[in-house]
PDB file of C-alpha atoms and ligand atoms in Angstrom:
ATOM      1  CA  MET A   1    -122.697 146.882  67.345  1.00  0.00           C
ATOM      2  CA  GLY A   2    -124.839 148.750  64.837  1.00  0.00           C
ATOM      3  CA  GLU A   3    -127.004 151.729  65.555  1.00  0.00           C
ATOM      4  CA  VAL A   4    -126.870 153.529  68.860  1.00  0.00           C
ATOM      5  CA  VAL A   5    -129.018 156.497  69.855  1.00  0.00           C
ATOM      6  CA  LEU A   6    -127.217 159.230  71.747  1.00  0.00           C
ATOM      7  CA  ASN A   7    -128.498 162.356  73.457  1.00  0.00           C
ATOM      8  CA  VAL A   8    -125.809 164.890  72.616  1.00  0.00           C
ATOM      9  CA  ASN A   9    -126.165 168.557  73.511  1.00  0.00           C
ATOM     10  CA  GLY A  10    -129.931 168.169  73.682  1.00  0.00           C
ATOM     11  CA  ALA A  11    -130.326 166.384  70.350  1.00  0.00           C
ATOM     12  CA  ARG A  12    -131.223 162.714  69.827  1.00  0.00           C
ATOM     13  CA  LEU A  13    -128.770 161.370  67.279  1.00  0.00           C
ATOM     14  CA  ARG A  14    -128.682 157.950  65.619  1.00  0.00           C
ATOM     15  CA  VAL A  15    -125.205 156.785  64.789  1.00  0.00           C
ATOM     16  CA  ASP A  16    -123.648 153.560  63.559  1.00  0.00           C
ATOM     17  CA  ALA A  17    -120.842 152.493  65.856  1.00  0.00           C
ATOM     18  CA  LEU A  18    -118.657 149.488  66.489  1.00  0.00           C
ATOM     19  CA  ALA A  19    -119.086 147.559  69.727  1.00  0.00           C
ATOM     20  CA  GLU A  20    -115.611 148.472  70.959  1.00  0.00           C
ATOM     21  CA  GLU A  21    -115.818 152.122  69.919  1.00  0.00           C
ATOM     22  CA  THR A  22    -115.289 154.837  72.505  1.00  0.00           C
ATOM     23  CA  LEU A  23    -117.538 157.819  73.020  1.00  0.00           C
ATOM     24  CA  LEU A  24    -114.591 160.044  72.047  1.00  0.00           C
ATOM     25  CA  SER A  25    -114.232 158.323  68.701  1.00  0.00           C
ATOM     26  CA  VAL A  26    -117.948 158.572  67.968  1.00  0.00           C
ATOM     27  CA  LEU A  27    -118.130 162.244  68.950  1.00  0.00           C
ATOM     28  CA  ARG A  28    -115.113 163.249  66.879  1.00  0.00           C
ATOM     29  CA  ASP A  29    -115.132 160.889  63.924  1.00  0.00           C
ATOM     30  CA  ARG A  30    -118.803 160.167  63.380  1.00  0.00           C
ATOM     31  CA  LEU A  31    -120.559 163.283  64.716  1.00  0.00           C
ATOM     32  CA  ASN A  32    -117.794 165.759  63.819  1.00  0.00           C
ATOM     33  CA  LEU A  33    -117.826 167.250  67.328  1.00  0.00           C
ATOM     34  CA  THR A  34    -114.096 167.880  67.284  1.00  0.00           C
ATOM     35  CA  GLY A  35    -114.056 170.298  70.213  1.00  0.00           C
ATOM     36  CA  THR A  36    -113.520 167.221  72.383  1.00  0.00           C
ATOM     37  CA  LYS A  37    -109.833 166.465  72.080  1.00  0.00           C
ATOM     38  CA  TYR A  38    -107.802 163.279  71.847  1.00  0.00           C
ATOM     39  CA  GLY A  39    -104.798 163.612  74.117  1.00  0.00           C
ATOM     40  CA  CYS A  40    -103.408 160.442  75.665  1.00  0.00           C
ATOM     41  CA  GLY A  41    -106.249 158.036  74.934  1.00  0.00           C
ATOM     42  CA  GLU A  42    -105.569 156.409  78.306  1.00  0.00           C
ATOM     43  CA  GLY A  43    -107.524 158.463  80.810  1.00  0.00           C
ATOM     44  CA  GLN A  44    -104.489 160.401  81.976  1.00  0.00           C
ATOM     45  CA  CYS A  45    -104.823 163.918  80.522  1.00  0.00           C
ATOM     46  CA  GLY A  46    -108.465 165.026  80.609  1.00  0.00           C
ATOM     47  CA  ALA A  47    -108.439 166.540  77.107  1.00  0.00           C
ATOM     48  CA  CYS A  48    -111.380 164.324  76.145  1.00  0.00           C
ATOM     49  CA  THR A  49    -113.590 165.268  79.107  1.00  0.00           C
ATOM     50  CA  VAL A  50    -117.333 165.555  78.486  1.00  0.00           C
ATOM     51  CA  LEU A  51    -120.332 165.607  80.797  1.00  0.00           C
ATOM     52  CA  LEU A  52    -122.371 162.437  81.187  1.00  0.00           C
ATOM     53  CA  ASP A  53    -125.509 163.141  83.196  1.00  0.00           C
ATOM     54  CA  GLY A  54    -123.683 166.131  84.665  1.00  0.00           C
ATOM     55  CA  HIS A  55    -120.552 164.245  85.676  1.00  0.00           C
ATOM     56  CA  ALA A  56    -117.177 164.868  84.076  1.00  0.00           C
ATOM     57  CA  VAL A  57    -115.987 161.670  82.366  1.00  0.00           C
ATOM     58  CA  ARG A  58    -113.078 160.706  80.159  1.00  0.00           C
ATOM     59  CA  SER A  59    -114.706 159.983  76.815  1.00  0.00           C
ATOM     60  CA  CYS A  60    -111.592 158.089  75.647  1.00  0.00           C
ATOM     61  CA  LEU A  61    -112.355 155.441  78.286  1.00  0.00           C
ATOM     62  CA  THR A  62    -116.139 155.473  77.920  1.00  0.00           C
ATOM     63  CA  PRO A  63    -117.601 152.774  75.670  1.00  0.00           C
ATOM     64  CA  VAL A  64    -120.186 154.433  73.455  1.00  0.00           C
ATOM     65  CA  ALA A  65    -122.722 151.752  74.392  1.00  0.00           C
ATOM     66  CA  SER A  66    -122.597 152.864  78.031  1.00  0.00           C
ATOM     67  CA  ALA A  67    -123.510 156.417  77.036  1.00  0.00           C
ATOM     68  CA  ALA A  68    -126.648 155.443  75.150  1.00  0.00           C
ATOM     69  CA  ASN A  69    -129.109 156.437  77.854  1.00  0.00           C
ATOM     70  CA  ALA A  70    -127.189 159.376  79.241  1.00  0.00           C
ATOM     71  CA  LYS A  71    -127.345 163.098  78.646  1.00  0.00           C
ATOM     72  CA  ILE A  72    -124.048 163.971  76.958  1.00  0.00           C
ATOM     73  CA  VAL A  73    -122.732 167.531  76.888  1.00  0.00           C
ATOM     74  CA  THR A  74    -119.649 168.488  74.893  1.00  0.00           C
ATOM     75  CA  ILE A  75    -117.942 171.840  74.594  1.00  0.00           C
ATOM     76  CA  GLU A  76    -120.175 172.555  71.598  1.00  0.00           C
ATOM     77  CA  GLY A  77    -123.232 172.373  73.855  1.00  0.00           C
ATOM     78  CA  VAL A  78    -122.027 173.956  77.075  1.00  0.00           C
ATOM     79  CA  GLU A  79    -123.304 177.434  76.199  1.00  0.00           C
ATOM     80  CA  GLU A  80    -126.225 178.819  78.158  1.00  0.00           C
ATOM     81  CA  ASN A  81    -129.171 180.319  76.247  1.00  0.00           C
ATOM     82  CA  GLY A  82    -127.069 181.017  73.181  1.00  0.00           C
ATOM     83  CA  ALA A  83    -124.335 182.824  75.116  1.00  0.00           C
ATOM     84  CA  LEU A  84    -121.036 181.659  76.538  1.00  0.00           C
ATOM     85  CA  SER A  85    -121.460 179.874  79.834  1.00  0.00           C
ATOM     86  CA  SER A  86    -120.066 181.589  82.902  1.00  0.00           C
ATOM     87  CA  VAL A  87    -117.142 179.142  82.867  1.00  0.00           C
ATOM     88  CA  GLN A  88    -116.396 179.812  79.203  1.00  0.00           C
ATOM     89  CA  GLN A  89    -116.599 183.555  79.795  1.00  0.00           C
ATOM     90  CA  ALA A  90    -114.309 183.350  82.811  1.00  0.00           C
ATOM     91  CA  PHE A  91    -111.690 181.376  80.853  1.00  0.00           C
ATOM     92  CA  LEU A  92    -111.846 184.044  78.158  1.00  0.00           C
ATOM     93  CA  ASP A  93    -111.650 186.915  80.640  1.00  0.00           C
ATOM     94  CA  GLU A  94    -108.652 185.390  82.430  1.00  0.00           C
ATOM     95  CA  GLY A  95    -106.918 184.276  79.220  1.00  0.00           C
ATOM     96  CA  ALA A  96    -106.778 180.805  80.749  1.00  0.00           C
ATOM     97  CA  PHE A  97    -105.249 179.059  77.756  1.00  0.00           C
ATOM     98  CA  GLN A  98    -102.299 179.184  75.438  1.00  0.00           C
ATOM     99  CA  CYS A  99    -102.581 176.545  72.690  1.00  0.00           C
ATOM    100  CA  GLY A 100    -106.103 175.697  73.840  1.00  0.00           C
ATOM    101  CA  TYR A 101    -105.771 171.936  73.492  1.00  0.00           C
ATOM    102  CA  CYS A 102    -106.713 171.261  77.105  1.00  0.00           C
ATOM    103  CA  THR A 103    -109.357 173.978  77.297  1.00  0.00           C
ATOM    104  CA  SER A 104    -112.480 171.998  76.386  1.00  0.00           C
ATOM    105  CA  GLY A 105    -111.702 169.414  79.018  1.00  0.00           C
ATOM    106  CA  MET A 106    -110.814 172.059  81.576  1.00  0.00           C
ATOM    107  CA  ILE A 107    -114.087 173.912  80.978  1.00  0.00           C
ATOM    108  CA  LEU A 108    -116.176 170.759  81.278  1.00  0.00           C
ATOM    109  CA  SER A 109    -114.392 169.619  84.434  1.00  0.00           C
ATOM    110  CA  ALA A 110    -114.897 173.086  85.934  1.00  0.00           C
ATOM    111  CA  THR A 111    -118.536 173.085  84.859  1.00  0.00           C
ATOM    112  CA  ALA A 112    -119.142 169.775  86.612  1.00  0.00           C
ATOM    113  CA  LEU A 113    -117.376 171.014  89.746  1.00  0.00           C
ATOM    114  CA  LEU A 114    -119.355 174.259  89.943  1.00  0.00           C
ATOM    115  CA  ARG A 115    -122.639 172.421  89.536  1.00  0.00           C
ATOM    116  CA  GLN A 116    -121.804 170.364  92.610  1.00  0.00           C
ATOM    117  CA  GLU A 117    -119.974 172.999  94.618  1.00  0.00           C
ATOM    118  CA  HIS A 118    -121.024 176.594  93.999  1.00  0.00           C
ATOM    119  CA  ASP A 119    -118.238 178.236  95.986  1.00  0.00           C
ATOM    120  CA  PRO A 120    -115.305 175.814  95.994  1.00  0.00           C
ATOM    121  CA  SER A 121    -112.135 176.448  97.936  1.00  0.00           C
ATOM    122  CA  GLU A 122    -108.835 176.587  96.077  1.00  0.00           C
ATOM    123  CA  ALA A 123    -108.046 173.108  97.382  1.00  0.00           C
ATOM    124  CA  GLN A 124    -111.355 171.785  96.066  1.00  0.00           C
ATOM    125  CA  ILE A 125    -110.699 173.306  92.640  1.00  0.00           C
ATOM    126  CA  VAL A 126    -107.208 171.831  92.493  1.00  0.00           C
ATOM    127  CA  ALA A 127    -108.499 168.424  93.564  1.00  0.00           C
ATOM    128  CA  ALA A 128    -111.343 168.441  91.035  1.00  0.00           C
ATOM    129  CA  MET A 129    -109.135 169.601  88.158  1.00  0.00           C
ATOM    130  CA  ASP A 130    -106.157 167.463  89.096  1.00  0.00           C
ATOM    131  CA  GLY A 131    -106.671 164.984  86.276  1.00  0.00           C
ATOM    132  CA  ASN A 132    -106.693 167.678  83.607  1.00  0.00           C
ATOM    133  CA  ILE A 133    -103.223 168.307  82.215  1.00  0.00           C
ATOM    134  CA  CYS A 134    -102.188 171.593  80.615  1.00  0.00           C
ATOM    135  CA  ARG A 135     -98.959 171.143  78.712  1.00  0.00           C
ATOM    136  CA  CYS A 136     -98.660 174.916  78.340  1.00  0.00           C
ATOM    137  CA  GLY A 137     -98.648 175.313  82.114  1.00  0.00           C
ATOM    138  CA  THR A 138    -101.454 177.847  82.341  1.00  0.00           C
ATOM    139  CA  TYR A 139    -102.598 176.441  85.691  1.00  0.00           C
ATOM    140  CA  PRO A 140    -102.476 179.768  87.586  1.00  0.00           C
ATOM    141  CA  ARG A 141    -104.812 181.394  85.069  1.00  0.00           C
ATOM    142  CA  ILE A 142    -107.055 178.338  84.950  1.00  0.00           C
ATOM    143  CA  LEU A 143    -107.359 178.502  88.729  1.00  0.00           C
ATOM    144  CA  LYS A 144    -108.228 182.206  88.525  1.00  0.00           C
ATOM    145  CA  ALA A 145    -110.793 181.452  85.814  1.00  0.00           C
ATOM    146  CA  VAL A 146    -112.559 178.801  87.882  1.00  0.00           C
ATOM    147  CA  LYS A 147    -112.663 181.164  90.881  1.00  0.00           C
ATOM    148  CA  ARG A 148    -114.009 183.909  88.621  1.00  0.00           C
ATOM    149  CA  ALA A 149    -116.682 181.580  87.213  1.00  0.00           C
ATOM    150  CA  ALA A 150    -117.729 180.693  90.753  1.00  0.00           C
ATOM    151  CA  ARG A 151    -118.054 184.391  91.588  1.00  0.00           C
ATOM    152  CA  ILE A 152    -120.086 184.990  88.419  1.00  0.00           C
ATOM    153  CA  GLN A 153    -122.403 182.134  89.259  1.00  0.00           C
ATOM    154  CA  THR A 154    -122.917 183.081  92.885  1.00  0.00           C
ATOM    155  CA  SER A 155    -123.349 186.790  92.220  1.00  0.00           C
ATOM    156  CA  GLY A 156    -125.164 186.446  88.911  1.00  0.00           C
ATOM    157  CA  ALA A 157    -122.897 189.114  87.416  1.00  0.00           C
ATOM    158  CA  SER A 158    -119.485 189.320  85.767  1.00  0.00           C
ATOM    159  CA  ARG A 159    -116.590 190.730  87.802  1.00  0.00           C
TER     160      ARG A 159
HETATM  161  S1  FES B 201    -107.521 161.578  75.853  1.00  0.00           S
HETATM  162 FE1  FES B 201    -108.846 160.919  77.398  1.00  0.00          FE
HETATM  163  S2  FES B 201    -107.810 161.316  79.250  1.00  0.00           S
HETATM  164 FE2  FES B 201    -106.358 161.806  77.701  1.00  0.00          FE
HETATM  165  S1  FES B 202    -103.342 175.701  76.922  1.00  0.00           S
HETATM  166 FE1  FES B 202    -102.004 174.347  75.835  1.00  0.00          FE
HETATM  167  S2  FES B 202    -102.324 172.451  76.852  1.00  0.00           S
HETATM  168 FE2  FES B 202    -103.384 173.862  78.067  1.00  0.00          FE
END
């Protein structure tokens, strides 16, 4: 394929990529953004989730060519004004991880949800996060973290 220009975490980056290469492969292996994780490689686990124009997508299924004109956000760029985002802070406050392998994808899926729905119900959170698998089974704390992040965002203060 040759050179592709990507907008990653606010930076325009030129990268050489193969035509069949996935966005996940380019992020991890060519741009060294290893916060995005390889889990199943088949769209089933959510570990590779990134934002593409604000939408949560599975980067393991996304051809890099299709991301060329999109705004890509990875876990390395999800911070807000140099501080942890409200979702990151809520995951930390609730201890919503064990091994942490699923956490990047969880945070990006939650970020996308809370941009669309500021005060989601528990059912909406579960539905939106359904494709993200946590092999450590920290779902109860993840749920609490997403609710906490919603409260932070709607109140503008940590609780
Ligand atoms: S690695 Fe992409 S969904 Fe599992
Ligand atoms: S914290 Fe280990 S997979 Fe979720």
